[in-house]
Structure formats: C-alpha cells, structure tokens
CSV table of C-alpha atoms in Angstrom, one decimal:
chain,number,residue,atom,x,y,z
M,1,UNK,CA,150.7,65.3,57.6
M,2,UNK,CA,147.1,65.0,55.4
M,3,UNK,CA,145.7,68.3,54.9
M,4,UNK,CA,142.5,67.0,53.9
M,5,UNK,CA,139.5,68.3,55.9
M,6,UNK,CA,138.1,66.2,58.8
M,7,UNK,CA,134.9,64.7,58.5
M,8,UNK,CA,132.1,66.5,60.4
M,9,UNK,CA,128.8,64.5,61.5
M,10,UNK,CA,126.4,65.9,64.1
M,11,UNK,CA,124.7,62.9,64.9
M,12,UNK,CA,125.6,60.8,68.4
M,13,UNK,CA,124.7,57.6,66.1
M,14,UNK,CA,126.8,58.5,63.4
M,15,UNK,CA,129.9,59.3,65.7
M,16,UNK,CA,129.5,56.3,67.2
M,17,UNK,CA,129.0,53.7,63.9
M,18,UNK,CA,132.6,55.5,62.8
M,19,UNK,CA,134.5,55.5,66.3
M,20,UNK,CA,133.0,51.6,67.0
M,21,UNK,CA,134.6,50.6,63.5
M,22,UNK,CA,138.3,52.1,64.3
M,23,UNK,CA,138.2,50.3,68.1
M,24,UNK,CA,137.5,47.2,66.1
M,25,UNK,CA,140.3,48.1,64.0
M,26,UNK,CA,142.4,48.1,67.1
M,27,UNK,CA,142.3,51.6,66.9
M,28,UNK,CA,143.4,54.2,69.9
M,29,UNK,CA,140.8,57.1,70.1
M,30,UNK,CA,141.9,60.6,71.3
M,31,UNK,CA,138.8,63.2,71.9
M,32,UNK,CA,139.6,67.0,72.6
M,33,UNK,CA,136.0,68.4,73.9
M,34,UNK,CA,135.9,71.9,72.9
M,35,UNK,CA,133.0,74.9,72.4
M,36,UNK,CA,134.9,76.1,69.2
M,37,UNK,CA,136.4,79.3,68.3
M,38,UNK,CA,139.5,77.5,67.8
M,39,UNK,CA,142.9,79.2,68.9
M,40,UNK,CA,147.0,77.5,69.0
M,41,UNK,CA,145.5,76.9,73.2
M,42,UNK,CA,143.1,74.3,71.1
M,43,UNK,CA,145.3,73.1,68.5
M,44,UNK,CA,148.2,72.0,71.0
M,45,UNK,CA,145.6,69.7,72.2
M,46,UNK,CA,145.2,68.7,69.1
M,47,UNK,CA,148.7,67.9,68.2
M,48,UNK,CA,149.3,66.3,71.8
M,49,UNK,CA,146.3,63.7,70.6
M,50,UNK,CA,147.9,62.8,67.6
M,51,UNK,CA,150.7,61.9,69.4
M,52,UNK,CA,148.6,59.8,71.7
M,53,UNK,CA,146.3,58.2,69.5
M,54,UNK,CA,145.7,56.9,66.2
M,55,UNK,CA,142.0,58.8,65.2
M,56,UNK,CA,141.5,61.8,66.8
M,57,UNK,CA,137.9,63.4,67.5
M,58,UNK,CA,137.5,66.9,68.3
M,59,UNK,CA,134.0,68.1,69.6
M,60,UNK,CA,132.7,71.4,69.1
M,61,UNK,CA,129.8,72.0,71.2
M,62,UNK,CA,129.1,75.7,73.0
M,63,UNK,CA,127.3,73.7,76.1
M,64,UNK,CA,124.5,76.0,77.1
M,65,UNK,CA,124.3,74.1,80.5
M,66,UNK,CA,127.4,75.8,81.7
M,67,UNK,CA,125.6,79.0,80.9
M,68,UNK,CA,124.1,80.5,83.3
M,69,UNK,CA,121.6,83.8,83.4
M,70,UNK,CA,122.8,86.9,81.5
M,71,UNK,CA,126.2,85.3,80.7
M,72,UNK,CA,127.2,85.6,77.3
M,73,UNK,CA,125.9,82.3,75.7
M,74,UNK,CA,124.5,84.0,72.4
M,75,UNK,CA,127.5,85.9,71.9
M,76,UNK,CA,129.9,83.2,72.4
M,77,UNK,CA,131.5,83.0,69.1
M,78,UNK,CA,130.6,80.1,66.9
M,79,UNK,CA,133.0,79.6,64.0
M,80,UNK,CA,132.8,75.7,63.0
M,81,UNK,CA,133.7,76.6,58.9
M,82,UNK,CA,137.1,78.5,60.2
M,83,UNK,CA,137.7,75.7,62.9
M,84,UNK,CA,137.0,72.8,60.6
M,85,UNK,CA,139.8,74.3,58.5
M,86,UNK,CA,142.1,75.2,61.5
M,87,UNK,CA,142.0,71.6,62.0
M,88,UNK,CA,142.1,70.4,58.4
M,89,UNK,CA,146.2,70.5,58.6
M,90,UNK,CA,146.1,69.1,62.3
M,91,UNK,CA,145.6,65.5,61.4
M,92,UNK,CA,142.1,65.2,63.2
M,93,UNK,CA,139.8,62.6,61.5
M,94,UNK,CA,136.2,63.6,63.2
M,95,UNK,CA,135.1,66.7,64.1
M,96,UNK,CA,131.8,66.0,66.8
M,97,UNK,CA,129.6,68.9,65.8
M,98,UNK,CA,126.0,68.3,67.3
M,99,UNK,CA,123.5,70.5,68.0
M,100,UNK,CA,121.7,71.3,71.7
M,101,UNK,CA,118.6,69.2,70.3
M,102,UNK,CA,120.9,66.7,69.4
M,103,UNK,CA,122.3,66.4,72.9
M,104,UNK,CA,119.6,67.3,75.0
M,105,UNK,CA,116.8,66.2,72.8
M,106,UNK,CA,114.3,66.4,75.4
M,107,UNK,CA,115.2,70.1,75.9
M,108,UNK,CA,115.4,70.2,80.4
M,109,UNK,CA,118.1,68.0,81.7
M,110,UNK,CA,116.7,66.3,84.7
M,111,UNK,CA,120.0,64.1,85.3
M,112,UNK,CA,123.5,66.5,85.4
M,113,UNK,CA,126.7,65.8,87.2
M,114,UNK,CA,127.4,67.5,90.3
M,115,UNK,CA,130.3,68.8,90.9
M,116,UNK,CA,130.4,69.3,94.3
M,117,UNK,CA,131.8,71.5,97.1
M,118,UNK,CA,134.8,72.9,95.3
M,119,UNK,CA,132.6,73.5,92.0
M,120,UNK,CA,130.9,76.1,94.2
M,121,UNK,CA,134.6,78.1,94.8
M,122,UNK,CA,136.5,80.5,92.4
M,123,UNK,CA,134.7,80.4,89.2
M,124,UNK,CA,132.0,78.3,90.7
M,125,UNK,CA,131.1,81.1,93.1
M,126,UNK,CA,130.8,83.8,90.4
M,127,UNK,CA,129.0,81.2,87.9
M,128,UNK,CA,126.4,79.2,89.9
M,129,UNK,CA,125.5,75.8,88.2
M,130,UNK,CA,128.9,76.3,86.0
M,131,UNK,CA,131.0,72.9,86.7
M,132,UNK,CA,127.4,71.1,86.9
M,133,UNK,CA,126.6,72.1,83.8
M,134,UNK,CA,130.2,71.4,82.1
M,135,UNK,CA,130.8,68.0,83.9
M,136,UNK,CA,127.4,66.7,82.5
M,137,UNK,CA,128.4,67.5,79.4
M,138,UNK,CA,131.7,66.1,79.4
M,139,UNK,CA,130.7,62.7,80.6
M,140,UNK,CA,128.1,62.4,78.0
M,141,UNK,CA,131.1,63.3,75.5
M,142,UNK,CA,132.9,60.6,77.3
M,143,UNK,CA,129.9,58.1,77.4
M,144,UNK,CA,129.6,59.0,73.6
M,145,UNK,CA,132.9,58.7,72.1
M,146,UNK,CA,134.8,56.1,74.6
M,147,UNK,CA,137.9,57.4,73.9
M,148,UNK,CA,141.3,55.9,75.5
M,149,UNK,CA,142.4,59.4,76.1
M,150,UNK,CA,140.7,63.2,76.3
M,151,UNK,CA,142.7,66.3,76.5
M,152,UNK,CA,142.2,69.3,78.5
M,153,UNK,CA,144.1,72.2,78.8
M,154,UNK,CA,145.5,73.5,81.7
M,155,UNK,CA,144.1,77.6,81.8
M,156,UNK,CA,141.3,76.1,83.3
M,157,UNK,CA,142.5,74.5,86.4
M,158,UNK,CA,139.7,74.4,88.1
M,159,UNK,CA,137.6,72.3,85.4
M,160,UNK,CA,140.6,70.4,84.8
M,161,UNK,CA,141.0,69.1,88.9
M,162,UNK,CA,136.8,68.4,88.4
M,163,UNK,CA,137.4,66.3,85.5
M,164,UNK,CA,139.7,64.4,86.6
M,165,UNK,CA,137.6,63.5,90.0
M,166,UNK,CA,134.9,63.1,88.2
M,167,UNK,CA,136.8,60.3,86.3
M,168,UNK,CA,138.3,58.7,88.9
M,169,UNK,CA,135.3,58.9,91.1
M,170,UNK,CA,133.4,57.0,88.4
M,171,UNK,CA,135.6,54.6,87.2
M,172,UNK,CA,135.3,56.1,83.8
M,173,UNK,CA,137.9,54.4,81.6
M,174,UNK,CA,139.4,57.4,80.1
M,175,UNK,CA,143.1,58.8,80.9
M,176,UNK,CA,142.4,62.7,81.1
M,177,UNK,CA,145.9,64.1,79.3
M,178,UNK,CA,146.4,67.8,80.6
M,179,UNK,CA,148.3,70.5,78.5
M,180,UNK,CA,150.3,73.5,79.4
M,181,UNK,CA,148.9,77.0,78.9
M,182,UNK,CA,149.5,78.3,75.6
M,183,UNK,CA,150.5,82.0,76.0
M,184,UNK,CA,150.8,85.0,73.4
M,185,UNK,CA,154.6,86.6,73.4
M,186,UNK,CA,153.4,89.3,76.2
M,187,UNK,CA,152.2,86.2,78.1
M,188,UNK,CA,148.4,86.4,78.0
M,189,UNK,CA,146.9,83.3,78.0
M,190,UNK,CA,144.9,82.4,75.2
M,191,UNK,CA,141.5,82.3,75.3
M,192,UNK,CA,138.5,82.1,72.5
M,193,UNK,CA,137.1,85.2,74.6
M,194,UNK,CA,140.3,87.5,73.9
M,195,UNK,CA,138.2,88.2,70.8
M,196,UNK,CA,136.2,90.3,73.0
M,197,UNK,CA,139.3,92.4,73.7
M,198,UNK,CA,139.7,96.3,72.0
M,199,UNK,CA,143.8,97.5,72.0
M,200,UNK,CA,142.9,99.0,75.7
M,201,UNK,CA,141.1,96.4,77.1
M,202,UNK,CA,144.0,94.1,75.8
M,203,UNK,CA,146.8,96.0,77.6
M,204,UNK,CA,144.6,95.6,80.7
M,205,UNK,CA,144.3,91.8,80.7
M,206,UNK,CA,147.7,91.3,80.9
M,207,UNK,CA,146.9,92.1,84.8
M,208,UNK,CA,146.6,88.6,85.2
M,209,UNK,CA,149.4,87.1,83.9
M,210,UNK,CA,151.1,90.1,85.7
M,211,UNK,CA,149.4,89.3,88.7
M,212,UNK,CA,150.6,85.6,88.8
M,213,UNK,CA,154.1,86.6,87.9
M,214,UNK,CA,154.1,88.8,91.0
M,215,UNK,CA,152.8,86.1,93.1
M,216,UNK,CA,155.7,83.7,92.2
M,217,UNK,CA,158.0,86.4,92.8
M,218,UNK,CA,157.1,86.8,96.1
M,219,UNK,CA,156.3,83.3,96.9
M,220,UNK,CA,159.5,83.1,98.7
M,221,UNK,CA,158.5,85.3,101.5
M,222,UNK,CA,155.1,83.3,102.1
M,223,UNK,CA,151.6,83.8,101.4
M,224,UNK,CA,150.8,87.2,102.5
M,225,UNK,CA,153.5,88.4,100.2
M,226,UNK,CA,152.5,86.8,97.3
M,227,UNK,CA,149.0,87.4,97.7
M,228,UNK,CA,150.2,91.9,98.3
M,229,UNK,CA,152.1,91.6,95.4
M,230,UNK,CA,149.3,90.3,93.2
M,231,UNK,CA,146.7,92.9,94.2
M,232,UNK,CA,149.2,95.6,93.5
M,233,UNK,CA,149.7,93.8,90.2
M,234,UNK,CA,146.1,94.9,89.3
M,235,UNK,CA,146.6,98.4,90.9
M,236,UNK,CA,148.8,99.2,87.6
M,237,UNK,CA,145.4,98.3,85.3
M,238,UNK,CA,142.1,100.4,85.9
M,239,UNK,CA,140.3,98.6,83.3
M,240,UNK,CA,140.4,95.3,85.2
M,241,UNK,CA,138.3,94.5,87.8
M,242,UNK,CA,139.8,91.7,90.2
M,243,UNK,CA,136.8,88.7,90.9
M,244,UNK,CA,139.3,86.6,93.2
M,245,UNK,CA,143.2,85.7,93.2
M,246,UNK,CA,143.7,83.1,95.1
M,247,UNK,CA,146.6,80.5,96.1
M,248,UNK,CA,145.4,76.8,96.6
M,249,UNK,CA,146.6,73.4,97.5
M,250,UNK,CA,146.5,71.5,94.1
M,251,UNK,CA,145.7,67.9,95.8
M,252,UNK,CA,142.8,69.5,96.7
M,253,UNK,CA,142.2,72.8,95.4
M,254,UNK,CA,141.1,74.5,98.4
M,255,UNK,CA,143.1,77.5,99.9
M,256,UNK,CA,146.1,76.8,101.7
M,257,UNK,CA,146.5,78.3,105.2
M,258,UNK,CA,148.8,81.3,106.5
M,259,UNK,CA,151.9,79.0,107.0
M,260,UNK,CA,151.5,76.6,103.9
M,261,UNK,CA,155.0,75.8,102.4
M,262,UNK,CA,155.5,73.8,99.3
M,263,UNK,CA,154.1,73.7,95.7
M,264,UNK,CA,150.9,75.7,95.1
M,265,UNK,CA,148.8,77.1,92.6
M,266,UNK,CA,147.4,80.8,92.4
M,267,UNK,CA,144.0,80.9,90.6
M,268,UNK,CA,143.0,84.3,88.9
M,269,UNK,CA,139.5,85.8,87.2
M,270,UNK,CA,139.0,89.4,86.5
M,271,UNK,CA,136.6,91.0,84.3
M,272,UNK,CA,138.3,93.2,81.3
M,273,UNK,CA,135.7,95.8,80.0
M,274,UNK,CA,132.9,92.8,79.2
M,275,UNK,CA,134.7,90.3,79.0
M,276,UNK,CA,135.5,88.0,81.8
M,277,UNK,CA,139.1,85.8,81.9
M,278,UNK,CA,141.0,83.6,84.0
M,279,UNK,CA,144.1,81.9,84.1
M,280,UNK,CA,146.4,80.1,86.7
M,281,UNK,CA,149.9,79.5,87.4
M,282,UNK,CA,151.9,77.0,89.8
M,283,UNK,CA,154.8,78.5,92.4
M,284,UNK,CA,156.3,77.5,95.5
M,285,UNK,CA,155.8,79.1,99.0
C-alpha cells in the first residue's frame, strides 16, 4: 500500500477538475465526509473505501452549521497536518480541505436541508438546528464530489438513519456504506471529543457503553427492564450526567412502545465533565 501523502486542495473547482478526470477514467469514487481530528473510528472508513472504490476522497471540514450557540465550535480540534499523515499510509488519493468561505462563500445560508421530525429527537432535542445544519452540508459534499459510495460510521445513529433518508428521499445517486463502531479495549467508543477527556472523566464515560451493555442484558425481560438497568448503569458514575437513553425502532427511529418485541436500538448521550458523547448499540426485546 503507497505511503505517499494524499493530495490536499481546498478549492470545490479543483476537487471537481481531479474527481471529473478519474469518472472519465472509469473510475469508482469513495468519499468519507469528516470534521478531522482523525481517530481508527475514521480510518476504518477509510480502509472500508478502498475496498469499495478505486480513488478515495476524504473531506475534512468542522461544519459550523451544525454548531449551534455556546457549543464548542472554536474548540473543536482541528489537526489537518496530523490527519493528512494518518491517512498518508491509508491509500486515500484527495483529502477535501475547504474552508467555511469556501463553502458558504456568501457567509448566511438561506437554503439548508431539513431534517425533519426525528432530527428534532435525541441529539436533535439537546442541539437545535443540529441535523439541519449537518444534512446541508453533506449534500453539498455529495453534490460536490459525486461519489458512487460515502461512508458513515455507525456511533452516530441518528445522523446515519438521516442520511440515508435524505438520500433516498432525493434520489441522490450515492449508496451510503455504514461502518461498525470502533471501540477502545474497555469498550468506549471512539470519538475525536475523547480528547476532551482527563483519567477521571475517562473512567466516567465508560457509563455509556456500560449503560448499553446493561440494556442488552436485560432486554430479555422487555423494555422496562432494559431501560432500569441502564439508569442504574449511570448510578455507578457521578461524573456523568445522563441527557437521554432511549430504546427505538430502527425502521423508524422513534421509541418503541411498552410491549415492543424484536430487534431495537438503545440511543445514549451524557455529558462527561465538558465534554458531551453519545453512542448506540442494537439488542433484542
């Protein structure tokens, strides 16, 4: 595998002129949209797509539409030299690295994507304007970049199920590949915010992954059970503060009722000291 360093360009026009010579090539085009701060949850995207495709693009873009007030948009980290060389050994041949001006160049965006009813549930609820924000920027990533195939991972279940709607719903011709969680031995999920995390605060996130192990313990016994068990997962873990644990229908993401029985998936977000994460996890009731 090359270990040369992927080409970065920053312009839309630029991306384009390259990606519109490998199509005519007969080229397959893999893109894996990112914000950076590049961990192993990133690269197995990244290895999936060269599976899948014969150029790979990654972008790496920290959206400030799916910002909203007093989140932590200037200290999300932003590390394009160490990502551009986490991904030098990956195989990637473009790395999208635009700026805000470049893909809002008239600063307000008057035209956005909305997400809809469930984009205002679960992380939605807690981050008004959120999914809007992330599903306009993802279909002008799409509309950019064309690619056959774009890669999501699946820790963020809720923006994956949104995606993929989106998509379908507009006919976008793009298959939306979805990756399983990457998880550290202990089984936190990985996530570019973990950096955030201090030795205590890192013993406290693993309420989550706790939590959702709980839940699938107990799924057996139905929905109240699983649901006990997680909150007492988080009574074990003072320094994380529960937003929402909740256990949904994944055709449609909405909770399932009282006497649901089948496959479901528990959605989790808490906030460790000042940091906030979230994770997921299927199980059967």
């Amino acid at each position: 595998m090359t270990t040369d360093a992927p080409e970065v360009v920053g312009e839309i026009a630029a991306l384009r002129e390259r990606l519109g010579a490998a199509r005519a090539a007969g080229a397959r085009i893999a893109l894996v949209p990112t914000m950076g701060a590049l961990h192993d949850g990133h690269l197995a995207l990244v290895d999936r797509a060269r599976e899948l495709a014969d150029v790979v693009v990654v972008s790496i873009f920290v959206n400030p539409l799916q910002f909203g007030a007093g989140e932590d948009l200037d200290r999300y980290p932003r590390t394009l030299d160490a990502d551009v060389a986490a991904l030098a050994s990956r195989g990637v041949d473009l790395v999208f690295a635009p700026t805000a001006r470049e893909m809002y160049p008239r600063g307000d965006v008057s035209t956005r994507i909305t997400a809809g009813p469930i984009g205002d549930r679960y992380e939605g609820s807690s981050r008004p304007g959120h999914f809007d924000g992330m599903l306009t920027v993802v279909a002008k990533l799409l509309h950019i970049a064309m690619p056959d195939v774009a890669l999501f991972g699946r820790k963020d279940a809720q923006q994956v199920f949104l995606v993929e709607r989106m998509v379908a719903d507009l006919d976008v011709p793009t298959v939306i590949e979805v990756v399983e969680t990457v998880r550290e031995d202990d089984g936190l999920a990985l996530s570019s915010r973990n950096r955030f995390l201090d030795e205590p605060h890192r013993r406290a996130a693993l309420a989550l992954s706790e939590a959702l192990r709980a839940a699938s313990d107990a799924a057996a016994e139905g929905l109240a059970e699983a649901l006990a068990e997680a909150a007492a997962a988080f009574g074990d873990h003072d320094d994380a503060e529960l937003d929402y644990f909740v256990i949904v229908d994944p055709a449609t993401l909405l909770p399932v009722a009282d006497d649901f029985r089948g496959e479901a998936l528990a959605l989790v977000a808490a906030r460790v000291g000042g940091t906030r994460l979230i994770d997921n996890a299927p199980l059967t009731l």
